[in-house]
Each structure stands twice: as structure tokens, then as C-alpha cells.
Short mmCIF file of C-alpha atoms in Angstrom, two decimals:
data_model
loop_
_atom_site.label_atom_id
_atom_site.label_comp_id
_atom_site.label_asym_id
_atom_site.label_seq_id
_atom_site.Cartn_x
_atom_site.Cartn_y
_atom_site.Cartn_z
CA MET A 1 106.61 87.97 101.07
CA GLN A 2 106.72 88.56 104.81
CA ILE A 3 106.30 92.10 106.08
CA LYS A 4 108.30 93.21 109.09
CA ILE A 5 106.23 94.13 112.15
CA ASP A 6 107.79 97.10 113.95
CA LYS A 7 106.72 98.89 117.12
CA ALA A 8 104.36 101.19 115.19
CA ASP A 9 102.61 98.11 113.73
CA ALA A 10 102.41 96.45 117.15
CA MET A 11 100.95 99.56 118.81
CA PHE A 12 98.43 100.11 116.00
CA SER A 13 97.38 96.44 116.12
CA LYS A 14 96.85 96.74 119.87
CA PHE A 15 94.69 99.84 119.29
CA ILE A 16 92.50 98.11 116.68
CA ARG A 17 92.02 94.97 118.78
CA LEU A 18 91.17 97.04 121.88
CA ARG A 19 88.82 99.27 119.86
CA ASP A 20 86.79 96.29 118.60
CA LYS A 21 87.27 93.88 121.54
CA ARG A 22 85.79 91.08 119.42
CA CYS A 23 85.99 89.50 115.99
CA VAL A 24 83.80 91.66 113.77
CA ARG A 25 82.87 88.62 111.65
CA CYS A 26 81.92 85.91 114.18
CA GLY A 27 81.71 87.91 117.42
CA ARG A 28 84.37 85.95 119.32
CA ARG A 29 85.65 88.09 122.19
CA GLY A 30 89.31 88.68 122.86
CA GLU A 31 90.81 87.19 126.01
CA PRO A 32 92.62 89.43 128.52
CA ASP A 33 96.35 89.91 128.02
CA LYS A 34 98.83 90.42 130.88
CA ASP A 35 97.51 93.98 131.30
CA GLY A 36 93.88 92.86 131.29
CA LEU A 37 93.21 94.17 127.77
CA PRO A 38 90.78 91.92 125.81
CA ILE A 39 93.01 91.43 122.76
CA ILE A 40 94.40 87.88 122.90
CA GLY A 41 93.02 85.68 120.12
CA LEU A 42 92.30 88.65 117.87
CA GLN A 43 94.32 89.86 114.89
CA ASN A 44 94.40 93.22 113.14
CA SER A 45 93.07 92.66 109.63
CA HIS A 46 93.91 95.22 106.96
CA TYR A 47 91.29 95.39 104.18
CA PHE A 48 93.98 96.89 101.96
CA GLY A 49 97.17 95.01 102.89
CA ARG A 50 100.04 96.41 104.92
CA VAL A 51 102.07 96.99 101.76
CA LYS A 52 99.79 100.00 101.13
CA GLU A 53 101.58 102.50 103.35
CA SER A 54 98.83 105.10 102.90
CA THR A 55 96.27 102.88 104.66
CA ARG A 56 98.54 100.74 106.83
CA PHE A 57 97.75 102.89 109.88
CA GLU A 58 94.25 103.99 108.84
CA PRO A 59 91.65 102.87 111.43
CA SER A 60 88.85 102.58 108.85
CA ASN A 61 91.01 100.11 106.87
CA CYS A 62 91.37 97.76 109.84
CA ASP A 63 89.17 95.36 111.77
CA SER A 64 89.70 92.83 114.55
CA LEU A 65 89.29 89.24 113.38
CA CYS A 66 89.96 85.90 115.05
CA MET A 67 92.52 83.74 113.25
CA GLY A 68 89.93 81.63 111.41
CA CYS A 69 87.94 84.62 110.20
CA HIS A 70 91.13 86.47 109.24
CA GLN A 71 92.15 83.53 107.09
CA GLU A 72 88.67 83.34 105.54
CA TRP A 73 88.32 87.03 104.69
CA GLY A 74 92.01 87.55 104.00
CA SER A 75 92.30 84.77 101.44
CA ASN A 76 89.17 82.85 100.62
CA ASP A 77 86.17 85.18 100.70
CA ARG A 78 87.25 88.69 99.77
CA GLU A 79 83.76 89.48 98.43
CA ALA A 80 82.22 88.94 101.88
CA TYR A 81 84.87 91.25 103.37
CA ARG A 82 84.10 93.85 100.69
CA GLN A 83 80.38 93.65 101.50
CA PHE A 84 81.18 94.08 105.20
CA LYS A 85 83.28 97.18 104.47
CA ILE A 86 80.46 98.66 102.36
CA LYS A 87 78.05 98.09 105.25
CA GLN A 88 80.58 99.55 107.69
CA LEU A 89 81.76 102.56 105.64
CA GLY A 90 79.10 102.97 102.96
CA ASP A 91 79.79 102.93 99.22
CA GLN A 92 81.34 106.39 99.28
CA GLY A 93 83.47 105.58 102.32
CA LEU A 94 84.90 102.48 100.63
CA LYS A 95 85.57 104.46 97.45
CA LEU A 96 87.46 107.09 99.47
CA LEU A 97 89.42 104.38 101.29
CA THR A 98 90.30 102.82 97.91
CA ILE A 99 91.58 106.17 96.64
CA GLN A 100 93.61 106.60 99.82
CA ALA A 101 95.04 103.08 99.46
CA ASN A 102 96.18 103.85 95.92
CA THR A 103 97.77 107.18 96.83
CA TYR A 104 101.50 107.28 97.53
CA LYS A 105 102.60 107.98 101.08
CA LYS A 106 106.18 108.11 102.28
CA LYS A 107 106.99 105.72 105.11
CA ASP A 108 107.49 107.53 108.44
CA ARG A 109 107.54 104.95 111.22
CA LYS A 110 108.31 107.44 114.00
CA MET A 111 105.22 109.49 113.18
CA SER A 112 103.12 106.35 112.65
CA TYR A 113 104.14 105.09 116.09
CA LEU A 114 103.27 108.41 117.75
CA ILE A 115 99.85 108.47 116.08
CA ALA A 116 99.14 104.82 116.96
CA LYS A 117 100.21 105.43 120.56
CA LYS A 118 97.89 108.46 120.85
CA LEU A 119 94.97 106.50 119.36
CA PHE A 120 95.62 103.71 121.87
CA GLU A 121 95.90 106.13 124.81
CA ASN A 122 92.60 107.78 123.85
CA LEU A 123 90.85 104.40 124.23
CA CYS A 124 92.24 103.74 127.70
#
């Protein structure tokens, strides 16, 4: 199942990749895009997938990964990703994120875009 990427997704992905500036697994740095932002070669990885609307735009649910590391943690080695999230958020933080991921949230792309845009602007 392919999930549509809209402008809110694109803006939020840009925010996450700019926030981290590198792959959080292997350390590979992003290359500058046309605006000089170090985001090329990085992808926005969602610990809880994008189908979970309640955490789709949650910064603590997302990390910058290069393509190889995204494939590894996204498919092959979920336990290593879980251990990373525990180290990053703590046991309680991951439990709270899990509760948030399993809580219903109505889709509101206009609001999600505005929030993602503000997060991005605050980094610049």
C-alpha cells in the first residue's frame, strides 16, 4: 500500500531532515539541496508508520535516516530501531509515544501543514 505524500508530509520531512542533518544510525551527513539545506540523501523515518495519523507529524516519532539505514530499520531490524528509540526517548517516552500512536486522530492536512511549516521556520 502506497501512502500519498502531500505538502504537509513534504514540509514535515524537510523539517526532520534539517533538524537532524545526518543519518541518526550511521552518521552520514545530508548533502545541500538547491537552497543549501543539508537534506539530500536523507529520508524521514517514522518509527510508527505514516498510517498512524496521531504520530505522523510528531517530531519524537521521526528520525533522519539514509536510504540504506531506513531500509534496515524500517524492515529488517525493528528491534535495533526500538532500542534506539528507548535510548532517545527513555522507556516512559516510548510508552507515551506508543499510546499516542494507538489513539485516534482525525486527519487535518491544513493544520498539519501549518504546524510543520512553523517547526521548519523555527529551525531556520
